[in-house]
PDB file of C-alpha atoms in Angstrom:
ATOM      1  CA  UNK Y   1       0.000   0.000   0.000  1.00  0.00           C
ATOM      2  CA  UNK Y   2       2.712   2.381   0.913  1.00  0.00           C
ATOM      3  CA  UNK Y   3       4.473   2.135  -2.700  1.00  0.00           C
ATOM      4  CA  UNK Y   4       0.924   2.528  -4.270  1.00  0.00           C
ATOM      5  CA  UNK Y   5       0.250   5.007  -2.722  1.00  0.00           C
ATOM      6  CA  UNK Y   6       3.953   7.384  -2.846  1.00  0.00           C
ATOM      7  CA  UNK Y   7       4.439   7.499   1.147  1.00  0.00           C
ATOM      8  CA  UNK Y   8       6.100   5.881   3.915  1.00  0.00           C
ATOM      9  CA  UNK Y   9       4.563   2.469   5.557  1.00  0.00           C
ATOM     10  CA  UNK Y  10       5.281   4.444   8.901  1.00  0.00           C
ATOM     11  CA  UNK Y  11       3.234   7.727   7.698  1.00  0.00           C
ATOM     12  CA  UNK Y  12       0.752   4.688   6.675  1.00  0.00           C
ATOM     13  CA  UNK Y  13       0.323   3.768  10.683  1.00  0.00           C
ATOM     14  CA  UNK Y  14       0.855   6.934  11.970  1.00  0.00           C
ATOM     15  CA  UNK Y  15      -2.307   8.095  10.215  1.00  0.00           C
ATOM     16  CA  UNK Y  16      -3.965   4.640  11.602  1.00  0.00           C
ATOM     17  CA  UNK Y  17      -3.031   6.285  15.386  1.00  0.00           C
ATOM     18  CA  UNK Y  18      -4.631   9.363  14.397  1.00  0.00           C
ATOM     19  CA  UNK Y  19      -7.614   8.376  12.870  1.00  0.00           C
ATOM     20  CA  UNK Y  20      -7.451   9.614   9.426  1.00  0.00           C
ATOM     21  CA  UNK Y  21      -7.473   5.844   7.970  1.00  0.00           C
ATOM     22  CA  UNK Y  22      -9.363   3.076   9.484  1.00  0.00           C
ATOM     23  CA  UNK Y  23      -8.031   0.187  11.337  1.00  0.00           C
ATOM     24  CA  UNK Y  24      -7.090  -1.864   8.544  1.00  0.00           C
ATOM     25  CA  UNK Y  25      -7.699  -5.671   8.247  1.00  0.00           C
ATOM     26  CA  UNK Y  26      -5.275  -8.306   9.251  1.00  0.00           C
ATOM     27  CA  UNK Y  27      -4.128 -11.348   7.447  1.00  0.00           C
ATOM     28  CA  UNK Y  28      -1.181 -13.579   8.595  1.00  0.00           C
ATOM     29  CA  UNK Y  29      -0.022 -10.532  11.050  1.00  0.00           C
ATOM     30  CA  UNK Y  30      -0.142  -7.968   8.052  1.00  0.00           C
ATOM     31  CA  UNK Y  31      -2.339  -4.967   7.034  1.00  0.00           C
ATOM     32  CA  UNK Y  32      -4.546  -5.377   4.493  1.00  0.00           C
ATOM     33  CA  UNK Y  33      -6.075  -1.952   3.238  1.00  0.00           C
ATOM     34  CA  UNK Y  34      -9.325  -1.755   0.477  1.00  0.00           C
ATOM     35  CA  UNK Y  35      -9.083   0.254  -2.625  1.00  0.00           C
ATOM     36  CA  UNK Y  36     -10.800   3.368  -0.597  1.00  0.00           C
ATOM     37  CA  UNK Y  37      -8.016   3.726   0.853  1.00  0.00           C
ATOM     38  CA  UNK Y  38      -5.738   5.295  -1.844  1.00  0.00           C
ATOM     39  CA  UNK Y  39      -8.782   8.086  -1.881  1.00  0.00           C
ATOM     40  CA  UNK Y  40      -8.249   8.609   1.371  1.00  0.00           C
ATOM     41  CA  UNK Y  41      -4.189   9.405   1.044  1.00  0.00           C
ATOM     42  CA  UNK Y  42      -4.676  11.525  -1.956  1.00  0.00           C
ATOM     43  CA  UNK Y  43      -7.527  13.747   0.401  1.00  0.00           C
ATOM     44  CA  UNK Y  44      -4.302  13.691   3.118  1.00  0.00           C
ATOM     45  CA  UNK Y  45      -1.907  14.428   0.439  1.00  0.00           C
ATOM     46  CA  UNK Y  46      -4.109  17.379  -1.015  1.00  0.00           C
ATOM     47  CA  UNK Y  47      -5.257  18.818   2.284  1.00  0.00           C
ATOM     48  CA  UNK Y  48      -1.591  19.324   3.289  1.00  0.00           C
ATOM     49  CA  UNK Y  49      -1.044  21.018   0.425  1.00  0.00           C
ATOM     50  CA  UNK Y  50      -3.140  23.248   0.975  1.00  0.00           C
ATOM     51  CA  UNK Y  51      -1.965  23.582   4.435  1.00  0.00           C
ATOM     52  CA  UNK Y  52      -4.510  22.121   6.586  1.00  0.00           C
ATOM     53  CA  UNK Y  53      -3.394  20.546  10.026  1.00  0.00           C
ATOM     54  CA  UNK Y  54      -3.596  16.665  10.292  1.00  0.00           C
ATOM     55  CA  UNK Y  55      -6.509  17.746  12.778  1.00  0.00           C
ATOM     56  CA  UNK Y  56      -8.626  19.496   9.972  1.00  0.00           C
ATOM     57  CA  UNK Y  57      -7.996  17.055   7.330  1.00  0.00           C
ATOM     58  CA  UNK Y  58      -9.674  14.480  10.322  1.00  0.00           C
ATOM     59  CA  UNK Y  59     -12.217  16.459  10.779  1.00  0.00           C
ATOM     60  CA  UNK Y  60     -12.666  17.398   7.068  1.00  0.00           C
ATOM     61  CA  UNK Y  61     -13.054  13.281   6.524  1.00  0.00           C
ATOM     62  CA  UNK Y  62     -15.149  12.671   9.404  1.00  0.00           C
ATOM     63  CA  UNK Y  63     -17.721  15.566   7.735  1.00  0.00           C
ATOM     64  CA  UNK Y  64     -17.424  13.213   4.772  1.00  0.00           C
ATOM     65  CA  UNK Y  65     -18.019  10.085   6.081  1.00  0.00           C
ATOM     66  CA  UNK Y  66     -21.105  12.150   8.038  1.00  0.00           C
ATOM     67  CA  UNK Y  67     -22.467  13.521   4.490  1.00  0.00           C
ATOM     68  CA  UNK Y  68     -21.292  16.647   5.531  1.00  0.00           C
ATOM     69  CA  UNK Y  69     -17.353  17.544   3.715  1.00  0.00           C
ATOM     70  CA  UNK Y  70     -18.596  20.319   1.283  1.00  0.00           C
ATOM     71  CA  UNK Y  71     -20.020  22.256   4.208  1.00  0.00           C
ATOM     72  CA  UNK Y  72     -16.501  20.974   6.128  1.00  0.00           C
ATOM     73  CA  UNK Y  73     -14.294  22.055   3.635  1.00  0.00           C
ATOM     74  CA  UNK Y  74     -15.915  25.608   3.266  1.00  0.00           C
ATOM     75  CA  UNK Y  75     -15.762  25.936   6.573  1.00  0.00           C
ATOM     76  CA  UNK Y  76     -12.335  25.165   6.873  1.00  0.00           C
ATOM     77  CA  UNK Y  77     -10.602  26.776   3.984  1.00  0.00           C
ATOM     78  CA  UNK Y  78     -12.818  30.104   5.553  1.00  0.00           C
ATOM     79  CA  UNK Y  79     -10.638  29.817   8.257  1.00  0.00           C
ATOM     80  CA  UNK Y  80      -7.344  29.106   6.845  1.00  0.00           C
ATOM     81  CA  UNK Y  81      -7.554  31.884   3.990  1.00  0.00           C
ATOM     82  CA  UNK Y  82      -6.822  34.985   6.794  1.00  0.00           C
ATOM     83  CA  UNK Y  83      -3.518  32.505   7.871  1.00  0.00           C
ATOM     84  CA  UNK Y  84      -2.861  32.246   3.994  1.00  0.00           C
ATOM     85  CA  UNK Y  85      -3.045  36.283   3.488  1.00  0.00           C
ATOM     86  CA  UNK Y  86      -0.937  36.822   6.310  1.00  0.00           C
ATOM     87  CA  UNK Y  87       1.605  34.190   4.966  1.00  0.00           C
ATOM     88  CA  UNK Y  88       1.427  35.924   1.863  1.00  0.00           C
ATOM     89  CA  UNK Y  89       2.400  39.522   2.938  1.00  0.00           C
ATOM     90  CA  UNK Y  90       4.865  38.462   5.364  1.00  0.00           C
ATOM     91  CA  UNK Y  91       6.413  36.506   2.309  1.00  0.00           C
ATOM     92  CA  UNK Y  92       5.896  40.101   0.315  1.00  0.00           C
ATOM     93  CA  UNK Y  93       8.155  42.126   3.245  1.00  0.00           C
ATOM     94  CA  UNK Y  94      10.663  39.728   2.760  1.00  0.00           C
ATOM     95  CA  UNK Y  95      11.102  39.637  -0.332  1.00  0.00           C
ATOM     96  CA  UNK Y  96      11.165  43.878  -0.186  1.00  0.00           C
ATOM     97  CA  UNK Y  97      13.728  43.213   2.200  1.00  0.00           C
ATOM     98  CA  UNK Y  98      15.804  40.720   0.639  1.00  0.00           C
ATOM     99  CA  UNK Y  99      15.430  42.836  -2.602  1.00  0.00           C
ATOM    100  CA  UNK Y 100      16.839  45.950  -0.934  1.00  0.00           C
ATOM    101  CA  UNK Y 101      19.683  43.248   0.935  1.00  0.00           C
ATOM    102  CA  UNK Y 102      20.663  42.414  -2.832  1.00  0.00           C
ATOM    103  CA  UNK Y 103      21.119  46.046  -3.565  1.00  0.00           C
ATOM    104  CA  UNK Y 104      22.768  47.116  -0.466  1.00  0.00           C
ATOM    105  CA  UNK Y 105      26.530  48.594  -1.068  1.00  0.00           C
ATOM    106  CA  UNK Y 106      27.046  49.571   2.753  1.00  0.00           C
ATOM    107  CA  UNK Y 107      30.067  48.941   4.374  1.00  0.00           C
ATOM    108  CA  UNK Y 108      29.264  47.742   7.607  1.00  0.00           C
ATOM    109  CA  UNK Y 109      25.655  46.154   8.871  1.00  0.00           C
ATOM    110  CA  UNK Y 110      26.082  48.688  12.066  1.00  0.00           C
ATOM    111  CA  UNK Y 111      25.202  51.235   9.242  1.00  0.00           C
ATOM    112  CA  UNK Y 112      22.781  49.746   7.138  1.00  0.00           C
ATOM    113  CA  UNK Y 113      19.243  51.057   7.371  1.00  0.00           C
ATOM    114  CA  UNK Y 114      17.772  47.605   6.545  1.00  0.00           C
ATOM    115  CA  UNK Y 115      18.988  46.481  10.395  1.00  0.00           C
ATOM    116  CA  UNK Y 116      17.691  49.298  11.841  1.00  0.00           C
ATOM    117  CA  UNK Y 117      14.110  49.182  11.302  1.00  0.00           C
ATOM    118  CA  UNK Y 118      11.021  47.031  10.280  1.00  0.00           C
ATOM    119  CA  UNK Y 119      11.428  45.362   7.096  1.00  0.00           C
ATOM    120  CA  UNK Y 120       7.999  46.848   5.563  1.00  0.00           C
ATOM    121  CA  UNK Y 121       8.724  50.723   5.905  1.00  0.00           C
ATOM    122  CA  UNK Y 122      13.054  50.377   5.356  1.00  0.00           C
ATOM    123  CA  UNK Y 123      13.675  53.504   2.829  1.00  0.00           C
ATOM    124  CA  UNK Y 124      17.075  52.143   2.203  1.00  0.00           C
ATOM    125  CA  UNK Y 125      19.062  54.968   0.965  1.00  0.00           C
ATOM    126  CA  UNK Y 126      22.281  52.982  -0.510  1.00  0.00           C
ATOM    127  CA  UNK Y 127      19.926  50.849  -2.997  1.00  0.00           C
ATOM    128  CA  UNK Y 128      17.713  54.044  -3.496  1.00  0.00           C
ATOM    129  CA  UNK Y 129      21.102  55.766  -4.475  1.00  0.00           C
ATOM    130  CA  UNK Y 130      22.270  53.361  -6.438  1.00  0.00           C
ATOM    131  CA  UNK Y 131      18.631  52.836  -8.626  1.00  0.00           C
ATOM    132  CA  UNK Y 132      18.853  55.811  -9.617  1.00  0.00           C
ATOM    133  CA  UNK Y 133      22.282  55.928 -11.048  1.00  0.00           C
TER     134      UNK Y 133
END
């Protein structure tokens, strides 16, 4: 099962412990998984993706299995979408940052504006200088 499916047999039991598969069957001391599953590793596979806890992808198959993962997965994604814009403009002031970092001709950091204030709102004068040579 673990080739099949493209992850480790211990990421296969681990998910057992935590409830996102099912006790499997047993024959001669080994697991023995059905064909549902491989749908059920491609939902934990796609949920982490799209960077949803262990704990919500459970919860996201339990509102399946209840009849009830559209109204789970809205719910969800509703809450991790203000995590996601956060992510994103933190991502954005670093790569301002790094930008100006690329830039920067100072000779010493003790100097530099870029360690002297927040990322965001740095008016770095060397790489300002130099951009408009």
């Amino acid at each position: 099962m673990a080739g099949a499916a493209g992850i480790n047999a211990s990421a296969i039991r681990y998910y057992e412990r935590v409830g996102v598969l099912p006790p499997p069957e047993r024959a001669s001391g080994q697991r023995r998984y059905g064909p549902e599953v491989i749908g059920r590793l491609r939902t934990v596979q796609a949920g982490q993706q799209a960077g949803f806890s262990l704990g919500e992808i459970v919860k996201l198959m339990r509102g399946a299995d209840d009849g009830r993962a559209a109204e789970e997965l809205r719910e969800l994604a509703e809450c991790k979408l203000p995590d996601i814009e956060a992510l994103i403009e933190r991502a954005e002031t670093m790569k301002h940052w790094l930008e100006l970092a690329a830039e920067c001709r100072c000779g010493s950091l003790d100097v530099c504006e870029l360690f002297a204030g927040e990322a965001g709102r740095v008016d770095h004068a060397c790489a300002a200088a130099k951009s408009a040579a």
